Structures are given as structure tokens and as C-alpha cells.
Coordinates of C-alpha atoms in Angstrom, one line a residue:
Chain A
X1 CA 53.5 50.7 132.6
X2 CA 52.7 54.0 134.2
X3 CA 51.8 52.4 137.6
X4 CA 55.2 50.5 137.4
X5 CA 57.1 54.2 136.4
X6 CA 55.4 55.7 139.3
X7 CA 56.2 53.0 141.5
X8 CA 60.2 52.2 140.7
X9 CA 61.1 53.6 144.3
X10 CA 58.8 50.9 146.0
X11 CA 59.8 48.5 144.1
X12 CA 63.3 48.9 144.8
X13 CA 62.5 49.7 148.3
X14 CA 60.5 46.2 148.4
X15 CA 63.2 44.3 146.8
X16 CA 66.1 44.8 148.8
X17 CA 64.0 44.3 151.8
X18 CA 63.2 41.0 150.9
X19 CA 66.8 39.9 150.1
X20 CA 67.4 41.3 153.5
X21 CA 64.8 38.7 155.3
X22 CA 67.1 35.8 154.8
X23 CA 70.4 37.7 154.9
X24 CA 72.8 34.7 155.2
X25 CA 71.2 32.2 153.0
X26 CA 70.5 35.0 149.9
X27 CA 74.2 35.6 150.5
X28 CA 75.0 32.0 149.9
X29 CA 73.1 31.9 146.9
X30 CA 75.1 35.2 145.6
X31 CA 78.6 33.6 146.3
X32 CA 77.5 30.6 144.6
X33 CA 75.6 32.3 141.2
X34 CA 79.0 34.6 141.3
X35 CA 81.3 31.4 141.3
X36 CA 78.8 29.5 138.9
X37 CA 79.2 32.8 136.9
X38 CA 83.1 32.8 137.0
X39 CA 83.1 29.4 136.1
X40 CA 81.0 29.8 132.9
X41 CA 83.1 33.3 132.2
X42 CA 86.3 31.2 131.9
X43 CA 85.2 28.4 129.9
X44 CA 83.4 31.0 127.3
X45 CA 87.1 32.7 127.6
X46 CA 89.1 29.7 127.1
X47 CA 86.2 29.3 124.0
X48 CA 86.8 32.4 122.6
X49 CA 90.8 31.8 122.4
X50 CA 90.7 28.4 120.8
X51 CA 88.4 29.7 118.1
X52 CA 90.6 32.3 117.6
X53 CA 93.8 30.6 117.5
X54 CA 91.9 28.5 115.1
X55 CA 90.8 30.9 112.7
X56 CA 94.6 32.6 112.8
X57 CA 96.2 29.3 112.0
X58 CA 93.6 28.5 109.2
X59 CA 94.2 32.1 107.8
X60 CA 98.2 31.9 107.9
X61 CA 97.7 27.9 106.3
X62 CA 101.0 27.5 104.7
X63 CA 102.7 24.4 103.0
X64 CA 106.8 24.8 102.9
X65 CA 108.0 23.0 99.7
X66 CA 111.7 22.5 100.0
X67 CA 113.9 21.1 97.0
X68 CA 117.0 19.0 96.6
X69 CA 120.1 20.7 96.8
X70 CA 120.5 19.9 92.8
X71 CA 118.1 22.4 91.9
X72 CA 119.4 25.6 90.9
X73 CA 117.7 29.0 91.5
X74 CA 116.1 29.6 87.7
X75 CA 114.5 26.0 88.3
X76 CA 113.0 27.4 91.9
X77 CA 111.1 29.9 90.3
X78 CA 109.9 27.5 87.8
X79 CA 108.7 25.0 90.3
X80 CA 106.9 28.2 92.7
X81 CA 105.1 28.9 89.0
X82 CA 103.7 25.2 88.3
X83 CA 102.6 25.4 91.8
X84 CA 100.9 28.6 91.7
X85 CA 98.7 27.0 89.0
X86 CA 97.6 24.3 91.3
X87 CA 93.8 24.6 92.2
X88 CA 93.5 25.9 95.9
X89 CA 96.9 27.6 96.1
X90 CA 96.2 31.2 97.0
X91 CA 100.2 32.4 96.4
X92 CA 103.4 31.3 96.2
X93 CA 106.8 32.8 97.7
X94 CA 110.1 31.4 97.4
X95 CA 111.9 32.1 100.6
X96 CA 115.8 32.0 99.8
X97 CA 118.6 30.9 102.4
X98 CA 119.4 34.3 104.2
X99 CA 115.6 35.2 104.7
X100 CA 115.1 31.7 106.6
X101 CA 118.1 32.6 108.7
X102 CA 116.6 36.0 109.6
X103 CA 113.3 34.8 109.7
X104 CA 114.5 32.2 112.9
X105 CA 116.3 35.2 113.9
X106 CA 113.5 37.0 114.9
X107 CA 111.6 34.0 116.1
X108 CA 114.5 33.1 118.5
X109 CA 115.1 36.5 119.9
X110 CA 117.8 37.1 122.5
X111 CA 118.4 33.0 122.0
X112 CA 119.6 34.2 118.0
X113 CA 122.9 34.1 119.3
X114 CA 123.3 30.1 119.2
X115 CA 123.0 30.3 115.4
X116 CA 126.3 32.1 115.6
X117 CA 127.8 28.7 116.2
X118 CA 127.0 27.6 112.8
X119 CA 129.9 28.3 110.6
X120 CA 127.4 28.3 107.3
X121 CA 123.6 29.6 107.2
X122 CA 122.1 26.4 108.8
X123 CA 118.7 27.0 107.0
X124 CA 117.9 25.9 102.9
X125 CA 116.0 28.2 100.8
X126 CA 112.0 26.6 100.5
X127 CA 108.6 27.7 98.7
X128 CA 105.9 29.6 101.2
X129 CA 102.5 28.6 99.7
X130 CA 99.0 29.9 101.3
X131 CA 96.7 27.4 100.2
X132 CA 92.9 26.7 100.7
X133 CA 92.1 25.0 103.9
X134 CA 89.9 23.0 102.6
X135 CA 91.6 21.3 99.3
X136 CA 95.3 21.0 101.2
X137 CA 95.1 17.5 101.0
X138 CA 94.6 17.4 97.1
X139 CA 97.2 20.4 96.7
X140 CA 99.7 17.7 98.8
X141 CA 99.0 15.0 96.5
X142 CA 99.8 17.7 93.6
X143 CA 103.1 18.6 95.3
X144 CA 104.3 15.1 95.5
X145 CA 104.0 14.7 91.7
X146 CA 106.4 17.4 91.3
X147 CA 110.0 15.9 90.3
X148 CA 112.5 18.2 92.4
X149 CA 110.3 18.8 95.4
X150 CA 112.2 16.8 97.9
X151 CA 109.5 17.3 101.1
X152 CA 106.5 19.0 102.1
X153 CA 106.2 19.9 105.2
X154 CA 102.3 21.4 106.3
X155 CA 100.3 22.3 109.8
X156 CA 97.2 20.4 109.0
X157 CA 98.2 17.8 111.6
X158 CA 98.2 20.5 114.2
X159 CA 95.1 22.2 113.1
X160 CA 92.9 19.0 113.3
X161 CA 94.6 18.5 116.7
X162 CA 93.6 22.0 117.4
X163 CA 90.0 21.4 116.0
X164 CA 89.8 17.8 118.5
X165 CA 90.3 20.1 121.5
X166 CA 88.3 22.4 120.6
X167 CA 85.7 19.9 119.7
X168 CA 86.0 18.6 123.1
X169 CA 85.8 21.6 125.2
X170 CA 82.5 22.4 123.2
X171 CA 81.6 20.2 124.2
X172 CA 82.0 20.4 127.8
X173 CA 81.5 24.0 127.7
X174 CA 77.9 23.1 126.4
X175 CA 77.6 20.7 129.4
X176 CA 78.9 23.4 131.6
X177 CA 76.7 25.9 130.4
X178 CA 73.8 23.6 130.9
X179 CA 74.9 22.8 134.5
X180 CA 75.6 25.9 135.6
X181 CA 72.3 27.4 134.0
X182 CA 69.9 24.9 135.5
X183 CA 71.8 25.6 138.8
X184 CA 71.6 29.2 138.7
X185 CA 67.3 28.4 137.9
X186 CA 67.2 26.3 140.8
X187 CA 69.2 28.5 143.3
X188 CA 67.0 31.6 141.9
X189 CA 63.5 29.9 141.7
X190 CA 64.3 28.9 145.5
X191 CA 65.1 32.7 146.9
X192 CA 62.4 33.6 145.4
X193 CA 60.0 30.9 146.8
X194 CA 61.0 31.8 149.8
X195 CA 60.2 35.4 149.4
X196 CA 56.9 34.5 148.4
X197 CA 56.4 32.6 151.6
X198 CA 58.2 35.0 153.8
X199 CA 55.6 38.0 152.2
X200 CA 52.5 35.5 151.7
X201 CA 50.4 38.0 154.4
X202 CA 52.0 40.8 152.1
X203 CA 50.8 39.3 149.0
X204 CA 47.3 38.1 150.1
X205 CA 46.1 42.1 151.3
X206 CA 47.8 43.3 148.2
X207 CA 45.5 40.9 146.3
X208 CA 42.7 41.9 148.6
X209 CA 43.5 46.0 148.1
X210 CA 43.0 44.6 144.2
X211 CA 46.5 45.1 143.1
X212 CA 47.4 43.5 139.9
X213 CA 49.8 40.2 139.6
X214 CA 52.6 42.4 138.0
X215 CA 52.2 45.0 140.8
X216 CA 52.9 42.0 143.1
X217 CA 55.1 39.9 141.0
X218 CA 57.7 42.5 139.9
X219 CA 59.6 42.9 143.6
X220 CA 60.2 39.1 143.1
X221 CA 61.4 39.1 139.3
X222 CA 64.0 42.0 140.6
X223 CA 65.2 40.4 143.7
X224 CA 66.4 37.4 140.6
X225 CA 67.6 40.1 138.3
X226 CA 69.6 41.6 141.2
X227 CA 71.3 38.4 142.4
X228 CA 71.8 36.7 138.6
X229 CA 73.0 40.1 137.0
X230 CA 74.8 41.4 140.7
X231 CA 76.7 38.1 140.5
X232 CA 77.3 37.8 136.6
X233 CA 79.0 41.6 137.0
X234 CA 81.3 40.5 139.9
X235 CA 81.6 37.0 137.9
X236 CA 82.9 39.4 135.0
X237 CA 85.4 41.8 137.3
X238 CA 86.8 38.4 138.6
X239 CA 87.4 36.8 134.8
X240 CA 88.6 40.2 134.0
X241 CA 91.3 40.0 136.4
X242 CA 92.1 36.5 135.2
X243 CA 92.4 37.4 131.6
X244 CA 94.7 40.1 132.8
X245 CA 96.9 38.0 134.7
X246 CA 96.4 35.2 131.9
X247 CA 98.2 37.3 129.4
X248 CA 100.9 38.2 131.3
X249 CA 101.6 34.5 132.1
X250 CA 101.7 34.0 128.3
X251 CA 102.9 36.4 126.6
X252 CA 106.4 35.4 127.8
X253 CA 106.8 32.0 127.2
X254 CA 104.0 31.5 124.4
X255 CA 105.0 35.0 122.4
X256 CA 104.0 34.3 118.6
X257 CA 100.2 32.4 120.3
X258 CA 97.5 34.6 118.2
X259 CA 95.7 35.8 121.3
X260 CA 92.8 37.8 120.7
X261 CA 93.4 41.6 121.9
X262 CA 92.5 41.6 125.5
X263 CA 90.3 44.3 125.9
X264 CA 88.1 42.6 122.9
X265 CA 88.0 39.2 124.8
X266 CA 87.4 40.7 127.9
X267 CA 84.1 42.7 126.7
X268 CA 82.9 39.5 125.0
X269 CA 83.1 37.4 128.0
X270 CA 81.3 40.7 130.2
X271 CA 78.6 40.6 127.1
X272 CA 77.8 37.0 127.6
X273 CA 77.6 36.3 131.3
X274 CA 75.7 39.6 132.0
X275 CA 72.9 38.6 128.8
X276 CA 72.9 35.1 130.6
X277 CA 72.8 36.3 134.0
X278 CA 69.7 38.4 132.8
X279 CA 68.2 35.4 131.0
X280 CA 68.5 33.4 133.9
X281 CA 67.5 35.6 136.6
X282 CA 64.5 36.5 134.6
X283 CA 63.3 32.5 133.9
X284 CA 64.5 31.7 137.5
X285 CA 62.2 34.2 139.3
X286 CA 59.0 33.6 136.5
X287 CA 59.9 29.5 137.6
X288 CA 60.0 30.6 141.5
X289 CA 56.9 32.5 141.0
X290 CA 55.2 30.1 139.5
X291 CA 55.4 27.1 141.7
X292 CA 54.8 29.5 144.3
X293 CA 51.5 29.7 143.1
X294 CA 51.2 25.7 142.9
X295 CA 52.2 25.1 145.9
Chain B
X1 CA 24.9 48.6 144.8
X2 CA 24.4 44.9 146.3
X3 CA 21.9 42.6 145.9
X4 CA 21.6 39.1 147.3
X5 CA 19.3 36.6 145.8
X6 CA 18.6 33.3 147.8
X7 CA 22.4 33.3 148.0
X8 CA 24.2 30.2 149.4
X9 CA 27.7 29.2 150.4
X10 CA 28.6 25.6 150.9
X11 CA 32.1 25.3 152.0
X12 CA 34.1 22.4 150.9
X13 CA 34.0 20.1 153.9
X14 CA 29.9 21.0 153.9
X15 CA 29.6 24.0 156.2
X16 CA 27.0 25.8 154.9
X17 CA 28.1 29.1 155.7
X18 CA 24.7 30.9 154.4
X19 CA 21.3 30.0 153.5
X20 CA 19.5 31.3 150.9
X21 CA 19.8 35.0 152.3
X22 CA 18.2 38.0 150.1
X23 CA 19.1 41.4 150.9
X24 CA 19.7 44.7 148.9
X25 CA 22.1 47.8 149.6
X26 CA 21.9 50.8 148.2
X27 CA 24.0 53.7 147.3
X28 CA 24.9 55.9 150.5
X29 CA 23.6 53.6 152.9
X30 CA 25.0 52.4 156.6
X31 CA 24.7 48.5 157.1
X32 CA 25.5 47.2 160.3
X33 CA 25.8 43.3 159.4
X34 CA 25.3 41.5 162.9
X35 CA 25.7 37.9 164.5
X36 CA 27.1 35.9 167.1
X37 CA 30.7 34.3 166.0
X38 CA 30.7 31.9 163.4
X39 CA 26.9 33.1 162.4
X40 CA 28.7 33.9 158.4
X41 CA 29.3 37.2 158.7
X42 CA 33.0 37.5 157.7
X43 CA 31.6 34.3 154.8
X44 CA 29.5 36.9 153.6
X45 CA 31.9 39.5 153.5
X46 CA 34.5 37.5 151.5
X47 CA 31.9 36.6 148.9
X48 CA 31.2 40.7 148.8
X49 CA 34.9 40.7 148.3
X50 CA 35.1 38.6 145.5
X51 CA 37.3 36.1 148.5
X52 CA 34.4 33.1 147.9
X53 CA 32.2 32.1 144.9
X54 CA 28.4 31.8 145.6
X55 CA 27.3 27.6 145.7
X56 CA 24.2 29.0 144.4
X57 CA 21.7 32.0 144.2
X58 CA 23.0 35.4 143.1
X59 CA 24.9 38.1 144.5
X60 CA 25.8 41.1 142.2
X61 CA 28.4 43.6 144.2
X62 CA 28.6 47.3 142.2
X63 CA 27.6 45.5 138.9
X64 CA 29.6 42.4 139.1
X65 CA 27.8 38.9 138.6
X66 CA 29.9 37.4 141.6
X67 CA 29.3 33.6 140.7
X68 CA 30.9 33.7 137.3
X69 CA 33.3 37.0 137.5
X70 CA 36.6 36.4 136.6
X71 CA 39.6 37.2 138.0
X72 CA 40.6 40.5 135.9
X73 CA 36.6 41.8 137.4
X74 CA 37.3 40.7 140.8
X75 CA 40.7 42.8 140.9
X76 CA 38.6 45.7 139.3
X77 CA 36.0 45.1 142.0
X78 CA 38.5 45.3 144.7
X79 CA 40.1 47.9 143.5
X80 CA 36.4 50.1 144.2
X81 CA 35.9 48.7 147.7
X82 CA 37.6 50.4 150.5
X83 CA 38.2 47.2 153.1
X84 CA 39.1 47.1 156.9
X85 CA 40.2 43.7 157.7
X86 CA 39.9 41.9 160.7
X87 CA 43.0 41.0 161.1
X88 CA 44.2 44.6 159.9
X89 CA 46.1 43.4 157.5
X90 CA 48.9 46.3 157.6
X91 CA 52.4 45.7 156.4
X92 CA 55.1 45.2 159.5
X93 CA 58.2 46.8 159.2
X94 CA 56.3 49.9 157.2
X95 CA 54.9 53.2 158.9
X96 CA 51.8 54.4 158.9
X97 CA 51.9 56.5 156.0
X98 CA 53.8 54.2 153.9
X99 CA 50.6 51.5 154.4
X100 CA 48.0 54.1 153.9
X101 CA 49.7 55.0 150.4
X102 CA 50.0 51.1 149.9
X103 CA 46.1 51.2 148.9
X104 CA 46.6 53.7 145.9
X105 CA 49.7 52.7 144.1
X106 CA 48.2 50.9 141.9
X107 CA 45.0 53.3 141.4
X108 CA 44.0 55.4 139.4
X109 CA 45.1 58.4 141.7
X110 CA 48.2 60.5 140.7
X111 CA 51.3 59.9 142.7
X112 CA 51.9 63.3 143.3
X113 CA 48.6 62.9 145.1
X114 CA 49.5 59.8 147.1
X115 CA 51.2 61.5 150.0
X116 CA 49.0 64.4 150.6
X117 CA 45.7 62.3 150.6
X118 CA 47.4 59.5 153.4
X119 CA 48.3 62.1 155.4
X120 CA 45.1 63.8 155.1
X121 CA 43.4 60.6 155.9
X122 CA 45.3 59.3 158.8
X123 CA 44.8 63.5 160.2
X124 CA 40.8 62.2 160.0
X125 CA 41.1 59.5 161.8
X126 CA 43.5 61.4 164.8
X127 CA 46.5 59.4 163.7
X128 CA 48.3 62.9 162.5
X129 CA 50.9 62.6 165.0
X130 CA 51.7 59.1 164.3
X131 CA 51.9 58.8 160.2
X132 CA 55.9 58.0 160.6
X133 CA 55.6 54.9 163.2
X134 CA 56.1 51.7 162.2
X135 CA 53.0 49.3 162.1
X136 CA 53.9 47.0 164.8
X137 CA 54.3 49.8 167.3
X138 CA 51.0 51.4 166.9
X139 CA 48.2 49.8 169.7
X140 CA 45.6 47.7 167.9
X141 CA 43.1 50.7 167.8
X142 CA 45.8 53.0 166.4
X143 CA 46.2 50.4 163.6
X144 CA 42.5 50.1 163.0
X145 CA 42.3 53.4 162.6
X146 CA 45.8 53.3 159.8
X147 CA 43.1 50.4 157.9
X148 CA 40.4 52.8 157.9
X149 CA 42.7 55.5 156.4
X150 CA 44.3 53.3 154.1
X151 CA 40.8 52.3 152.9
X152 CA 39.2 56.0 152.6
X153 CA 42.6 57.1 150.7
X154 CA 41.3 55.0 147.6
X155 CA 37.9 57.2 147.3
X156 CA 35.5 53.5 147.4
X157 CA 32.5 53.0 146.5
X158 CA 31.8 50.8 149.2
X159 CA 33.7 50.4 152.5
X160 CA 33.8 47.1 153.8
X161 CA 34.7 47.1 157.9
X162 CA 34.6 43.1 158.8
X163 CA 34.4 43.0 163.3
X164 CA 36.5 46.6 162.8
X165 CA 35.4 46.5 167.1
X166 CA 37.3 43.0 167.8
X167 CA 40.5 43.9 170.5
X168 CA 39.0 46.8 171.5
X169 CA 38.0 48.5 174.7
X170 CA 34.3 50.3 174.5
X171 CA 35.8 53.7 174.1
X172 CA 38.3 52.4 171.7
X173 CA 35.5 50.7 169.9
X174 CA 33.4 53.3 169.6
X175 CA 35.4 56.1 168.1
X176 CA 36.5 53.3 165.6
X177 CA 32.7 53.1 164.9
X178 CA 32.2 56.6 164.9
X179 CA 34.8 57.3 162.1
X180 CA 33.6 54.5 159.9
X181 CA 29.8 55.9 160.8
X182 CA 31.0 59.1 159.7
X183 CA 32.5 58.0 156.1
X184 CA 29.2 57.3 154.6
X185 CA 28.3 59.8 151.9
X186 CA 25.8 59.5 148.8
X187 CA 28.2 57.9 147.0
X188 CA 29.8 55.9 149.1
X189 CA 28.0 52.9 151.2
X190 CA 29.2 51.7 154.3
X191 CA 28.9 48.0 155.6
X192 CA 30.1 47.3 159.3
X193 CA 29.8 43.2 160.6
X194 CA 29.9 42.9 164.4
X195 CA 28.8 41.2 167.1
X196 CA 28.8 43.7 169.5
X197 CA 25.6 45.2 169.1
X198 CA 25.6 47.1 172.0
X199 CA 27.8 49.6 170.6
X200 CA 25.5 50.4 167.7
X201 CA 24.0 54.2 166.8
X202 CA 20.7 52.9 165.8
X203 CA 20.0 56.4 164.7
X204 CA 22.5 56.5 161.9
X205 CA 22.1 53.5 160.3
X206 CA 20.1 52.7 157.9
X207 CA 19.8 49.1 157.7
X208 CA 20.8 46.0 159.6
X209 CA 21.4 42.9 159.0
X210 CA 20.9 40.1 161.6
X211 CA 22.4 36.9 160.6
X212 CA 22.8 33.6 163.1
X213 CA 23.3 30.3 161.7
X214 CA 23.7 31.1 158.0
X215 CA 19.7 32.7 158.1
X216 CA 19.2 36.4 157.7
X217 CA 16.4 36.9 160.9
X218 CA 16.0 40.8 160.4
X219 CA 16.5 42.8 157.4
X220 CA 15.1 46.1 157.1
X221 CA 15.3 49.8 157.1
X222 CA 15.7 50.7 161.0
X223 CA 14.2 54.5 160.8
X224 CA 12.0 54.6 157.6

């Protein structure tokens, strides 16, 4: 350790000069770790956001119980209390006729002013229950026993459509991750082979002058950390960018979509690509020194 | 220091490099190793250097059992010997002093040190003027004389100069041989291999070792 601390300058010194010795094709391999990097930055974005919107939907899980237009108000109340004592149901809410106008009101925004065109409040009053994920099938089942419940309307169709995608772009984001990884190990392990062969006269007096294996190695395991972790932190400023101008595509015609907060999503993504890029340059350059040494 | 004992090197394709030699160096000593080319003289020096294992016999370099040392001994080995290669073996693209202060990074030598001793070293050998050229520009004697620096920085036990005389003219030659004559102390033993034996001080030395066809044909003390 102390002969590392003491030597830090000549390291450095020794690793940019061997990314210099094959300027063009180490700067190849940068541009193509970086878009690798990008790549993998969006699809652990896009990850992030599905979970997310997954995880908001499952928390706001509503059923809307609406009546027929027989039932009177006392009997609305009566209905929200049996339901409350179904098992799963986490509350109850009766939402009357003027709060589901306002309540579109506010959804619609600037667009409101088509309701105006109704001559009566469009909208009938309904029962807002938060239910238990998990047993909403059984608490539909319960609701359909209930004589003046007329429908039920609940998301769970959505949600399983929303857990299929997601599914699927684990899926592929796996794969991805996979792809791009053994890439990046292959593209490393390469530069660094062809350090080692570049520096073999290098290598074979320092082994002479009796330097040790991590005297020699460690130049090699930082020209890897330098182009994995240079190219994860350019990958990052690039998804950045994308996030940003992600946002502001959405957040006009997809308003109510329960993003994550940017700045959050953004330093998750940066967390993840630079702990890869440090995995991977570290494994790639161990890999490229060690077939060095086969060969 | 050394010791050989009926000490053989088969090569893989069955060159036998030497034959049985037996020879012993001391501490302090100056051995010129000599021999026509291809006699095993720079086979000899790579088995001192930890470069080749012994086929058979024994060779024990500053306590090392050189047949079944390991790799972790070798490096420690080679970390007391102060070598001048044949080939030079200086870094391109790296000055003078920057290759003389290659030798101690990894030593046991301060770094605050590392400077002032390369630059005291390559002012011994008359390379003062030159410690900030690059290696490629020096001339091939300037260069041997950055590999004899580079090899007295690291305070050897034993210095190690394999045909240091190759490429060079006879002055050339012999100030390279009278700085590596010079660097022989009681601590530290000096071993030179070359063929030119004309160029020898027989009055310095204190041993030589003739060696021609893998045989040693003289070995003894020249002046005792």
C-alpha cells in the first residue's frame, strides 16, 4: 500500500500514456462503452418509472361502487358501512354528485369548460374504497352481493397490464444488462491486452528490476477504470439530459402520470451506471490481464 | 554470496547451455565472466537472475536455493541485484532520470530520496548534464551509463553487468568498464560477462571466469 501511495503520480503518468499509444482505437472503445453506458442508463430509467408508476397505482388502489338512482342518501351511508366491514377494505368515502363534478373539474383543466354544456351535473354520486391489492378480487365478489350496488368499476385490469410490461421490460432490461456488460468486458479486456503487448519490453525489465505484479498490473486496472467509469459519467450527463427533456415532453400531455421527482431518478440512474462502470472496468482489466499472461 | 555446484542448464530443445560448472563468489569481489558468443555466459547470468531454473546441480545466489525458489523469492532476489542488461533495457519515451528512479519505486528507499540519489548516480557516471533527455536520444554509451545508474540507485548487493562493452567503441568501452570496476565495495560484488577480454584491468579483478562451450576452463583468483 505505501509503495502504491508513493507512487500515484506514476501511475497516473503511466496510464494515460498507454491510452495514448493507440489513440484512435482506445477512443473507439470510449464512444462505444459511453453509448453501451447510455443505453443501459435509459433502460434502468425507463425501470425505475414503471416501478414507480406501479407502486403509486397499487397505493391509490380504489374500487368506485355506484348505486341505482333508487337509493336515497341515508341508504348510501348504510351501504359505505357494510362495505367498510368487508375484509381487505382499508376506507370507505362516499363521494356525492357535486364533488365528482369538481373533481373532473380539476382533472380537465382549461378543457372544464365543455361541462358547461351540461344543463344538470352530468356525474352521480359513487363510494371511493382503498382496498388491499392483494384480496380485490374477493372484496369484488363481496360487492356484487350487495343489493343496491348497481356496478363496480376497479383498475386492476390496468395494473396487471402495467405489471405485463413491466414484466417484459425486465426482462429485456436483464438481457440488456447482460449484453451490454459482457460487451463492455470484452471491449476492456481487449485495450488492455493490447497495452500489455504494446509495454511487454516495459513489463519484462520491470519484472527483471524485481517489481511486484501489483506494481505492474495497477497502470492496466486504471487505464479500465478510466475508460468504464470516464464513459459511465458521460453515459450519466447524457441520460441526464434525456430525463430532463423527458419530463418536459410529459408533463404536458401525461400531467396526473406519478413520475418519480426528477432529481431522485436522475441520481439513481448516475448511482447505477457509475457502480457498474466500476464493476466492469475493474473485471475487464483483471480478464485482460489475465489472458495476457496466457497468451 | 554465489555458489555453483556441478550446475547444468539444458534448454528445452536440448542446448546444453552449461555443464556441470562449480564456482564461488564472494562478498566484495570483481568477476569478470568471459567467453566467445554463445559460450553461456548471458545462460549463466539469467539463472543468477532467477530468468532460468538449474536442469540440475545447485546454484545458491545471496541465500536463495535457485532450483526450487519461488516466485515471491525470485522478486526479493531481484530486488537485491543491481542489473545492466544487454540490451539496456531503458524505458523509451522517459528521460534519464525518470528510468534511473524506475529501479527504486518499488524499494525499500524513501521517495523523498528517489530524486536526489538518481541524480547523484547519473552525476557518477558523467551523465549530470543529460538526466532530462529522453532515452532514445542518448548514444548507446550514454544509455549504458543511465543502466549502470539505474542499477547503483537501488544500493545491490550484487551488480550484474551482462556484455555491458557490446556497441561500443574501445574508449567508450572502457570508461563503461571503469565505472562498473569502480562500484565494487565490501559489500557489494560485481560480476561483468564479456568477450572482449582485451579491455580487461587484470589488476583489479579478482576473479575470472572463462567459459566456452558450456565448460568453465579457468576459474581462480587472478592476483592472490
Amino acid at each position: 500500500m505505501k509503495i502504491i501511495i508513493a507512487n500515484l503520480g506514476y501511475f497516473i503518468k503511466e496510464t494515460f500514456t498507454t491510452l495514448k499509444t493507440n489513440r484512435l482505437s482506445n477512443l473507439l472503445s470510449f464512444v462505444s462503452i459511453t453509448l453501451a453506458f447510455f443505453l443501459l442508463a435509459l433502460v434502468i430509467t425507463t425501470w425505475i418509472v414503471s416501478l414507480q408508476v406501479i407502486d403509486v397505482m397499487e397505493q391509490e388502489a380504489e374500487i368506485n361502487v355506484f348505486f341505482y338512482e333508487t337509493v336515497d342518501e341515508p341508504s348510501r351511508d348504510w351501504v359505505a358501512a357494510s362495505i367498510s366491514d368487508i375484509t381487505g377494505v382499508v376506507s370507505t368515502r362516499v363521494v356525492n354528485e357535486a364533488e365528482a363534478l369538481q373533481r373532473m373539474e380539476e382533472i380537465l383543466g382549461e378543457e372544464a369548460q365543455v361541462l358547461a354544456y351540461f344543463d344538470e351535473n352530468p356525474f352521480e354520486a359513487f363510494i371511493e374504497v382503498k382496498v388491499d391489492l392483494n384480496q380485490s378480487q374477493a372484496i369484488v365478489s363481496a360487492l356484487q352481493e350487495i343489493p343496491d350496488v348497481r356496478s363496480i368499476r376497479d383498475n386492476q385490469q390496468v395494473l396487471d397490464q402495467i405489471r405485463n410490461i413491466t414484466r417484459i421490460q425486465q426482462f429485456l432490461g436483464t438481457l440488456f444488462i447482460v449484453a451490454a456488460g459482457t460487451a463492455t468486458l470484452v471491449v476492456i479486456s481487449h485495450i488492455i491486452r493490447q497495452g500489455v503487448y504494446h509495454n511487454r519490453e516495459q513489463i519484462n525489465t520491470l519484472r527483471l528490476l524485481g517489481a511486484p505484479e501489483s506494481f505492474i498490473a495497477l497502470p492496466f486496472l486504471l487505464v479500465g477504470l478510466v475508460m468504464t467509469v470516464g464513459g459511465g459519467l458521460l453515459a450519466s450527463v447524457m441520460t441526464g439530459a434525456a430525463i430532463n427533456m423527458g419530463y418536459t415532453q410529459m408533463s404536458g400531455p401525461i400531467p396526473y402520470l406519478p413520475l418519480p421527482p426528477q432529481g431522485l431518478l436522475m441520481w439513481n440512474t448516475t448511482l447505477v451506471i457509475l457502480l457498474l462502470s466500476l464493476l466492469l472496468g475493474i473485471g475487464g482489466s483483471v480478464m485482460g490481464l489475465k489472458t495476457s499472461k496466457e497468451t | 554470496m554465489i555458489t555453483a555446484k556441478n550446475l547444468n542448464l539444458i534448454y528445452p530443445d536440448g542446448t546444453e547451455a552449461l555443464k556441470g560448472i562449480n564456482f564461488q563468489i564472494n562478498k566484495g569481489e570483481l568477476v569478470y565472466i568471459t567467453g566467445p558468443s554463445g559460450s553461456g555466459k548471458t545462460s549463466l547470468i539469467k539463472l543468477i537472475m532467477g530468468a532460468e531454473k538449474p536442469t540440475s546441480g545447485q546454484l545458491i545466489v545471496l541465500g536463495h536455493l535457485m532450483k526450487t525458489e519461488n516466485q515471491k523469492g525470485i522478486r526479493g532476489l531481484r530486488q537485491s541485484i543491481g542489473p545492466v542488461f544487454q540490451e539496456l533495457k531503458l524505458i523509451n519515451g522517459r528521460t534519464a532520470l525518470e528510468n534511473v528512479m524506475l529501479g527504486m519505486r518499488f524499494l525499500n528507499i524513501p521517495r523523498s530520496q528517489w530524486k536526489t540519489k538518481a541524480t547523484e548516480a547519473l552525476d557518477r557516471v558523467r551523465l549530470g548534464h543529460k538526466i532530462l533527455s529522453v532515452a532514445e536520444n542518448l548514444s548507446w554509451g550514454e544509455r549504458q551509463r543511465v543502466a549502470i545508474a539505474r542499477a547503483i540507485t537501488r544500493k545491490p548487493s550484487l551488480i550484474l553487468a551482462d556484455e555491458p562493452t557490446g556497441n561500443l567503441d574501445v574508449e567508450n568501452a572502457e570508461n563503461i568498464l571503469n565505472i562498473l570496476n569502480s562500484l565494487r565495495d565490501e559489500e557489494t560484488a560485481v560480476i561483468i560477462t564479456t568477450h572482449a577480454t582485451h579491455l580487461i584491468d587484470e589488476t583489479a579483478i579478482t576473479q575470472l571466469i572463462h567459459i566456452e562451450n558450456g565448460l568453465i576452463h579457468i576459474n581462480g583468483g587472478l592476483h592472490s
